[in-house]
Short mmCIF file of C-alpha atoms (C1' of nucleotides) in Angstrom, two decimals:
data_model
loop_
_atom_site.label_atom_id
_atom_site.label_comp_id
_atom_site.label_asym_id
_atom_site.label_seq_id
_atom_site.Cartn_x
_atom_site.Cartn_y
_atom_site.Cartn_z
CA UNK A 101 13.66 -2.86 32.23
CA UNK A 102 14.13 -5.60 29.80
CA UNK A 103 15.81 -5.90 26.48
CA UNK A 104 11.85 -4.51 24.69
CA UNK A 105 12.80 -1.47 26.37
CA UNK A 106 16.89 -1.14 26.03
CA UNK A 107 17.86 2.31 24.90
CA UNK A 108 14.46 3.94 26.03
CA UNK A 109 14.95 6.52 28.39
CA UNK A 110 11.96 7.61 31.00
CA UNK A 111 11.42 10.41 29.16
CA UNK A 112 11.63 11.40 25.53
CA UNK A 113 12.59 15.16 25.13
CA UNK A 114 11.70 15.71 21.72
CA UNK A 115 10.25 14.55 18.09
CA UNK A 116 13.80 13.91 16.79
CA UNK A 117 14.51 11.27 19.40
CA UNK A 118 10.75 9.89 19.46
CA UNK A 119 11.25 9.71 15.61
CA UNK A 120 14.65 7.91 16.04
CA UNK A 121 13.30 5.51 19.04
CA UNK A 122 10.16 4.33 16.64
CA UNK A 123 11.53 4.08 13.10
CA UNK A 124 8.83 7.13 12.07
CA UNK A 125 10.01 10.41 10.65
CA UNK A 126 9.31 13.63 12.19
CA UNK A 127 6.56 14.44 9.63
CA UNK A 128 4.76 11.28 10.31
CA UNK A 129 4.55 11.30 13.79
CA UNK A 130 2.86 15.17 13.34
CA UNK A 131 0.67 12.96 10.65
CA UNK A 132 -0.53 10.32 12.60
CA UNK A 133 -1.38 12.64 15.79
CA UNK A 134 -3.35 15.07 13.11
CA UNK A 135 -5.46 11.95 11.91
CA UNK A 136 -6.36 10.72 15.62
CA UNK A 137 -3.79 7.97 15.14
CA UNK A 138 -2.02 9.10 18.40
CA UNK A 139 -3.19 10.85 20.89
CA UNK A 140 -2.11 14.94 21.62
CA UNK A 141 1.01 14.53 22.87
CA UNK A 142 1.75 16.11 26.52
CA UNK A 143 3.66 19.29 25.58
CA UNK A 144 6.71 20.93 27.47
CA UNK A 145 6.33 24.76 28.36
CA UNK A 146 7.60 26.16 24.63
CA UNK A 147 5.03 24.10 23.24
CA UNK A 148 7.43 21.34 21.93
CA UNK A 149 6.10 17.56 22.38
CA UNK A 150 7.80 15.34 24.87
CA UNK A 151 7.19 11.14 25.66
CA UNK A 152 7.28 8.61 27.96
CA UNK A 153 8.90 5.23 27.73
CA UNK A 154 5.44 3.82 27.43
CA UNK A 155 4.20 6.00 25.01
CA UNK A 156 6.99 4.83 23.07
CA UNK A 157 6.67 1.37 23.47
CA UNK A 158 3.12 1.80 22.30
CA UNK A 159 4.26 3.76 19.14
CA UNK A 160 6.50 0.94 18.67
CA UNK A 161 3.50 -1.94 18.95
CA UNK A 162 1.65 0.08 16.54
CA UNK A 163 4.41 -0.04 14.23
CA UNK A 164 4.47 -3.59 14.41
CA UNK A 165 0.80 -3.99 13.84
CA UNK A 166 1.66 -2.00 10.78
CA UNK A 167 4.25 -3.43 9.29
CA UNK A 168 2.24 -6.31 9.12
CA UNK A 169 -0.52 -5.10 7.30
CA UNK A 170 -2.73 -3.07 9.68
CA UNK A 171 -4.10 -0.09 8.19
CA UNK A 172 -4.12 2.94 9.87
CA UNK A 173 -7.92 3.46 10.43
CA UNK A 174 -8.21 -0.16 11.92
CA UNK A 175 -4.58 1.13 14.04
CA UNK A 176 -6.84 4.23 15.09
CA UNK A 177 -9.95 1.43 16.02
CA UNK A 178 -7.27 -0.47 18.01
CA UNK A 179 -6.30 3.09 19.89
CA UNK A 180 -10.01 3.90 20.48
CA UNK A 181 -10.61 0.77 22.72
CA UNK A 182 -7.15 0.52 24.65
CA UNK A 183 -8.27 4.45 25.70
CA UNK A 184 -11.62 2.99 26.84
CA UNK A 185 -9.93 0.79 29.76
CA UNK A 186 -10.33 -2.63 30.55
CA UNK A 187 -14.14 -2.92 29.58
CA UNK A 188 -12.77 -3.31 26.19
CA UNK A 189 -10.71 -6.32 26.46
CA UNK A 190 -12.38 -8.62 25.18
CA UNK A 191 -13.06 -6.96 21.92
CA UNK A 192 -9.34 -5.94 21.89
CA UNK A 193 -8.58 -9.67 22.46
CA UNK A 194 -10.72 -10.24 19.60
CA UNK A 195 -9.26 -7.45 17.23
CA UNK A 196 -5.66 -8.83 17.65
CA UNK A 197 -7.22 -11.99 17.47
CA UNK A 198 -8.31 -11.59 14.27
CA UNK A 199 -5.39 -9.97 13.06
CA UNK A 200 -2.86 -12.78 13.96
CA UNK A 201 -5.42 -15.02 11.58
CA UNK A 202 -4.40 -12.90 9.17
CA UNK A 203 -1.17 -13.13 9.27
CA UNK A 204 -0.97 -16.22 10.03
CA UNK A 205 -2.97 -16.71 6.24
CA UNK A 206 0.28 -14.43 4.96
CA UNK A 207 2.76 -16.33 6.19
CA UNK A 208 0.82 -19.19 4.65
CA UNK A 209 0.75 -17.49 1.32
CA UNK A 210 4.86 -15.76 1.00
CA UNK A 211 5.38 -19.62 1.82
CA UNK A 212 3.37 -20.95 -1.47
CA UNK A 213 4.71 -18.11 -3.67
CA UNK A 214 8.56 -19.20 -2.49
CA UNK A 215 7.23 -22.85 -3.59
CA UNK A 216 6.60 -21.26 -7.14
CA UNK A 217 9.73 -19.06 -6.99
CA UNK A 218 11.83 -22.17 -6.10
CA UNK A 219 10.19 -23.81 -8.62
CA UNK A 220 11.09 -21.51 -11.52
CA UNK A 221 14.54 -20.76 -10.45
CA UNK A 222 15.07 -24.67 -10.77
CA UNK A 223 13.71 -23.79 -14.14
CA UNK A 224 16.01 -21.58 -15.19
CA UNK A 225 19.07 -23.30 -14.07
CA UNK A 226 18.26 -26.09 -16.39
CA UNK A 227 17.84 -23.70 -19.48
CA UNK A 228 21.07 -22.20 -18.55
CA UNK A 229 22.39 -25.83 -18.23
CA UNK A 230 20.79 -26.79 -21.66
CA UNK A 231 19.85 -23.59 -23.49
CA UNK A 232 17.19 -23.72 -25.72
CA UNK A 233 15.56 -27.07 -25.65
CA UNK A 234 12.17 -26.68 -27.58
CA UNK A 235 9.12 -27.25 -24.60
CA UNK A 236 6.76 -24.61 -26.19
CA UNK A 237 4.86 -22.48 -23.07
CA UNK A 238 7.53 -23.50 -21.00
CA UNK A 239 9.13 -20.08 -20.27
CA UNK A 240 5.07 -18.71 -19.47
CA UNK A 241 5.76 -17.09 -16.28
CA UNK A 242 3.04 -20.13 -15.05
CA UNK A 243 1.08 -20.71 -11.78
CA UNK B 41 -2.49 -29.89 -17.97
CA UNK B 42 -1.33 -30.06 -14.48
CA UNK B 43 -3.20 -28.81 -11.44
CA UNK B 44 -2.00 -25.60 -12.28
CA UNK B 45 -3.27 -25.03 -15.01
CA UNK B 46 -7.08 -26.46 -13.98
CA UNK B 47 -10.14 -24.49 -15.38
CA UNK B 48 -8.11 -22.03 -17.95
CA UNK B 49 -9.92 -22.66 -21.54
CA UNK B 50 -6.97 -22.83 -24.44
CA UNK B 51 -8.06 -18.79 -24.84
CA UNK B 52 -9.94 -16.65 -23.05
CA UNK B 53 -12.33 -14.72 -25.80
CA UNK B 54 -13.31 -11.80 -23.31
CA UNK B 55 -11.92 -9.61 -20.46
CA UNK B 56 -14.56 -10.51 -18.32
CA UNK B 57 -13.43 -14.20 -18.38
CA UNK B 58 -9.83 -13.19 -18.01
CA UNK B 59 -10.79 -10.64 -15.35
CA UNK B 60 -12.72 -14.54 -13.45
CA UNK B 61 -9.90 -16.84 -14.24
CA UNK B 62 -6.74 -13.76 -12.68
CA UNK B 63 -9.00 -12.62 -9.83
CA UNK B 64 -8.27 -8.87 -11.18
CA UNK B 65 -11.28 -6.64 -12.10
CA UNK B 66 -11.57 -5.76 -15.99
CA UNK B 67 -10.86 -2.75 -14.82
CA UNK B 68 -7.71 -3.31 -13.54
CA UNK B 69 -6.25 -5.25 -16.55
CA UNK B 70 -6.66 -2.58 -18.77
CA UNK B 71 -5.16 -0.42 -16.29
CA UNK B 72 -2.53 -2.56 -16.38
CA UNK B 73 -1.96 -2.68 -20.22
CA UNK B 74 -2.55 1.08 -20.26
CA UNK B 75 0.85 1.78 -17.41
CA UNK B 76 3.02 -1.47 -20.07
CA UNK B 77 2.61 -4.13 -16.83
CA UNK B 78 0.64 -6.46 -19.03
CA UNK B 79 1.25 -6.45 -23.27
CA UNK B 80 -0.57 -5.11 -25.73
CA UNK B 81 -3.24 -7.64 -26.02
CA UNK B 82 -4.22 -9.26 -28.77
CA UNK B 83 -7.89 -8.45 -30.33
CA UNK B 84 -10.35 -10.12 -32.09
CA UNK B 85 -12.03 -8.45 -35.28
CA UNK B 86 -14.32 -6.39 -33.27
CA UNK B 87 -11.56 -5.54 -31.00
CA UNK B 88 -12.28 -7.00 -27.97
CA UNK B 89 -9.35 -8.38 -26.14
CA UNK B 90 -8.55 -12.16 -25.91
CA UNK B 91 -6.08 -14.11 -24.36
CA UNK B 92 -3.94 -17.38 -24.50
CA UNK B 93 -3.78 -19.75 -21.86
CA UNK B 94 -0.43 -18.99 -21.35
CA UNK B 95 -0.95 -15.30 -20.90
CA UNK B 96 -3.57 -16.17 -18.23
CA UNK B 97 -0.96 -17.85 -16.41
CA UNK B 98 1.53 -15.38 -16.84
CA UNK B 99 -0.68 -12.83 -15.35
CA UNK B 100 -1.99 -15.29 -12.25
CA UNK B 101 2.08 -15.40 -11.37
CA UNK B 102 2.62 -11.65 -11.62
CA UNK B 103 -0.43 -11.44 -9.47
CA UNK B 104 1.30 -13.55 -7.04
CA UNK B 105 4.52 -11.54 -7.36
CA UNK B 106 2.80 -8.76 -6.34
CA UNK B 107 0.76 -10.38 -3.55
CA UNK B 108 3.91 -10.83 -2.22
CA UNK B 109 5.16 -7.40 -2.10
CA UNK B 110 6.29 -6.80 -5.45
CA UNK B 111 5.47 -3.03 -6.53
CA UNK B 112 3.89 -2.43 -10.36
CA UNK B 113 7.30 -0.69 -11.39
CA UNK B 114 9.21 -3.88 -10.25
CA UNK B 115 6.85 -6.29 -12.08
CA UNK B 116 7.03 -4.31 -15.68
CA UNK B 117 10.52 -4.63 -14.98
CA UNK B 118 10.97 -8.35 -14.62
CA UNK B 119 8.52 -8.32 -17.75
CA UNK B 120 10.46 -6.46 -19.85
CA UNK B 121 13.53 -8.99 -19.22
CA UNK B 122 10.64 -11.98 -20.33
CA UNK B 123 10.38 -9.98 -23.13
CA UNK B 124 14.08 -9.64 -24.04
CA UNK B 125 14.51 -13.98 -23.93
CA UNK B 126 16.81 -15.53 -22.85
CA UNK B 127 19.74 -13.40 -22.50
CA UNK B 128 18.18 -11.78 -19.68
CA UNK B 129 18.18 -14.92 -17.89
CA UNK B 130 20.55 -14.02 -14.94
CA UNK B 131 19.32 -11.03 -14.63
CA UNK B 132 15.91 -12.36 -14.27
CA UNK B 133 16.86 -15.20 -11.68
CA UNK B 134 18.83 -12.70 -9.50
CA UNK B 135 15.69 -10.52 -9.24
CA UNK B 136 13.61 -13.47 -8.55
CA UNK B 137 16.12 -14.81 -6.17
CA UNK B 138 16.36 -11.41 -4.40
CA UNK B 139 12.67 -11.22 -4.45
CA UNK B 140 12.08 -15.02 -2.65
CA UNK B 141 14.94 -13.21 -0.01
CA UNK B 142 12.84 -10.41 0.54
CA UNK B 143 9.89 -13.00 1.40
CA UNK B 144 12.41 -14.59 3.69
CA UNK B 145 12.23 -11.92 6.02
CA UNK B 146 8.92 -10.96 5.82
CA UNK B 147 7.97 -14.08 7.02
CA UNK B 148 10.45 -13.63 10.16
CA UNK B 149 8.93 -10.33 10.74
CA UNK B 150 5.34 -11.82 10.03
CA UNK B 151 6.03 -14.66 12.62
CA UNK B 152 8.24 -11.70 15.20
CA UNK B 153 4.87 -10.15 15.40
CA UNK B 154 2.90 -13.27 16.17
CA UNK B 155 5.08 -13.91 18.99
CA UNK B 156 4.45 -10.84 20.26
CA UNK B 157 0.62 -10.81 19.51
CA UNK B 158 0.56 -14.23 21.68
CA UNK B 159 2.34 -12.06 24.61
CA UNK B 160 -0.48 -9.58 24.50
CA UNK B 161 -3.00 -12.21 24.28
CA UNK B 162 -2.11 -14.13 26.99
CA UNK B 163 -1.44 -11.15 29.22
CA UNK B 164 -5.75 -10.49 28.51
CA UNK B 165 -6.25 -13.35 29.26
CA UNK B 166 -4.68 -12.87 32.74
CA UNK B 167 -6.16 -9.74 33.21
CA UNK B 168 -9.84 -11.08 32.35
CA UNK B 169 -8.92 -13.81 35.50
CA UNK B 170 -7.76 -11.47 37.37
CA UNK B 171 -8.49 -7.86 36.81
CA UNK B 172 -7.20 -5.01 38.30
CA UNK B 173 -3.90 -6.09 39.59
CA UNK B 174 -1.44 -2.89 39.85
CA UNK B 175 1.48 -3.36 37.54
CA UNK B 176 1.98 0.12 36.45
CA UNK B 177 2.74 -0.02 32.36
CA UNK B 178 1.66 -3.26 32.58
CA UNK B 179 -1.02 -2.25 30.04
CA UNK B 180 1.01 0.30 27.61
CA UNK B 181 1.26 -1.74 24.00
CA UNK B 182 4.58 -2.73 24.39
CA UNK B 183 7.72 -3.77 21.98
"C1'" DG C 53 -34.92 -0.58 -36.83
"C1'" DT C 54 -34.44 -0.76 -31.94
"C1'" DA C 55 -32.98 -2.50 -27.74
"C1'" DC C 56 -29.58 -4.78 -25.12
"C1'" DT C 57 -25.17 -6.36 -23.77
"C1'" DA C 58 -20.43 -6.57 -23.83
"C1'" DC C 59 -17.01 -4.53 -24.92
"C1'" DT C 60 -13.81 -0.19 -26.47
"C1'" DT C 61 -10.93 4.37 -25.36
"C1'" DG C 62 -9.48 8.33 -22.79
"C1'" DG C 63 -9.60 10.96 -18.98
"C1'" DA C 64 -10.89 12.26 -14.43
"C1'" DG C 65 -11.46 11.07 -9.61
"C1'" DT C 66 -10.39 8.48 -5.25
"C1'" DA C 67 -8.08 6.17 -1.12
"C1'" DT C 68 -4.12 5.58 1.52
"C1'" DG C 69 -0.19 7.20 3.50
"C1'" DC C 70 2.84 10.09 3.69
"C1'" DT C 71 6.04 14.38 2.55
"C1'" DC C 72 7.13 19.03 1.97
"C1'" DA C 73 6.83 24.03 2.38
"C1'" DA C 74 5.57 28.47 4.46
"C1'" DA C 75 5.33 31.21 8.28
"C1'" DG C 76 5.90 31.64 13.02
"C1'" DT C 77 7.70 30.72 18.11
"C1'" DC C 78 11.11 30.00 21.53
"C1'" DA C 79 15.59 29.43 23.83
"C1'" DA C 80 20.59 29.49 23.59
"C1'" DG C 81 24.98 31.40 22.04
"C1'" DC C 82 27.61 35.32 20.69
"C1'" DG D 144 19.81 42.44 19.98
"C1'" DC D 145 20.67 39.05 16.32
"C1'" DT D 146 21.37 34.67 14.47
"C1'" DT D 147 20.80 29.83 14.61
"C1'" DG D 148 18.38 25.69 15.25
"C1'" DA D 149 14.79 22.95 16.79
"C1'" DC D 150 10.65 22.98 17.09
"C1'" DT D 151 5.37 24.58 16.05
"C1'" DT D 152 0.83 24.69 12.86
"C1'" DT D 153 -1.67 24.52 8.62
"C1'" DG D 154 -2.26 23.33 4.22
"C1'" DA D 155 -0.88 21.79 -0.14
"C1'" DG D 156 1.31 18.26 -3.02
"C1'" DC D 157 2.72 13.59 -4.25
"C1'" DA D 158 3.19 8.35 -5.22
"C1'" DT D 159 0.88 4.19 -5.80
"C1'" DA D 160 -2.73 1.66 -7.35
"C1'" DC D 161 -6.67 1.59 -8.69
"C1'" DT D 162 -11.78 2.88 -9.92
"C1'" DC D 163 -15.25 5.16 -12.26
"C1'" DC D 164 -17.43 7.58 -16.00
"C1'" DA D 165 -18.70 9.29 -20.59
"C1'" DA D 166 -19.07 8.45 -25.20
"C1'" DG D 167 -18.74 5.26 -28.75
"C1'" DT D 168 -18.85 0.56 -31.37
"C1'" DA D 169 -20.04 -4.14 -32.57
"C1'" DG D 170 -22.97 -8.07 -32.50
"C1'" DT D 171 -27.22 -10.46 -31.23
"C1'" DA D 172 -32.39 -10.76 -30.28
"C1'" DC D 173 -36.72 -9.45 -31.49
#
DNA sequence: GTACTACTTGGAGTATGCTCAAAGTCAAGC
DNA sequence: GCTTGACTTTGAGCATACTCCAAGTAGTAC
């Protein structure tokens, strides 16, 4: 147990805490097993679903993958493979691979846009400095 | 004429250049008009739309805005204050400002997840050496 | 005059990702 | 036994952001 897994108990009795452990609501964890996105989760007796620690954890990775910009069919792609076993690491590999290029072309690009923002908040302390100077095209939102 | 404003003609005398020069389909920026994100724009006598160098620009930064996360409703707000001069000049930097915040911490989330991309990766790559070590969980998608 | 191309408007349709509602089950508390 | 609450399934509805289509116009080429 390390701090990844703090607050994770072995096993998750229902969708309220699963839903409070990942960050989802209750409707969207229903969602994403409907559309294949996660698997059918194990049941107890009545019918209600229950987790493990690891299927947690996983929810939570997926999350991750999604907040930065994975959709969910590509998610679902990722899902397919880890369910096939070890003769799909290397495509895996490859998948998250290709995925940290991407964000790594993100980061690149929130960094150019804060350039710009910068740039134009520089801008408008000088007109607040010195109001109204005439440089025509000036106050185009540019770049 | 700086470098950012390479390759943009004086005016733009059709959509479909304006659609080349903003990386937005022609499509798109009359969808845009049509919702009030972009202004009426102006016509010539057989009513085809042109554009000012200027509003070329103004559109490439919005772009950016929302390349950045920005949603349409937030952009046609921050408009609307362009539109209203300078008076709305606070009001504009603060959203800006909150905006290049909200960038902030995408990239720490962005660069989170690449940390824990790298994990994964390396963990393959261990597993591809070595396969089939037991370390129950070891393969769950975890944080 | 006819064809062709680039535009115009208005409205309908689509993709993604939820979100909500209706109707029913099950177990616990009184 | 009845109510309450947490769940269940299925299906419909919604928000955002396009994307496409039909019908029409304007200008040029032949």
């Amino acid at each position: 147990m390390n701090f990844i897994t703090e607050g994770i108990p072995e096993t998750v009795t229902s969708i309220r805490e699963a839903a409070e452990l990942t960050g989802l609501t209750e409707d969207t964890i229903r969602y994403y097993e409907r559309i294949g996105l996660l698997p059918y989760a194990d049941r107890k007796p009545n019918g209600h679903r229950h987790y493990s620690k690891d299927q947690i954890l996983g929810i939570r990775f997926l999350m991750r993958l999604k907040a930065t910009g994975m959709t969910l069919e590509e998610m679902r792609r990722y899902l397919e493979l880890t369910r096939q076993g070890d003769s799909s690491l290397s495509e895996r590999y490859t998948l998250l691979e290709a995925h940290n290029d991407r964000i790594a072309r993100e980061i690149a690009r929130l960094q150019e846009t804060q350039n710009v923002i910068q740039y134009k908040l520089s801008h408008f302390r000088e007109l607040a400095e010195n109001p109204h100077q005439d440089t025509p095209g000036c106050e185009s939102p540019d770049s």
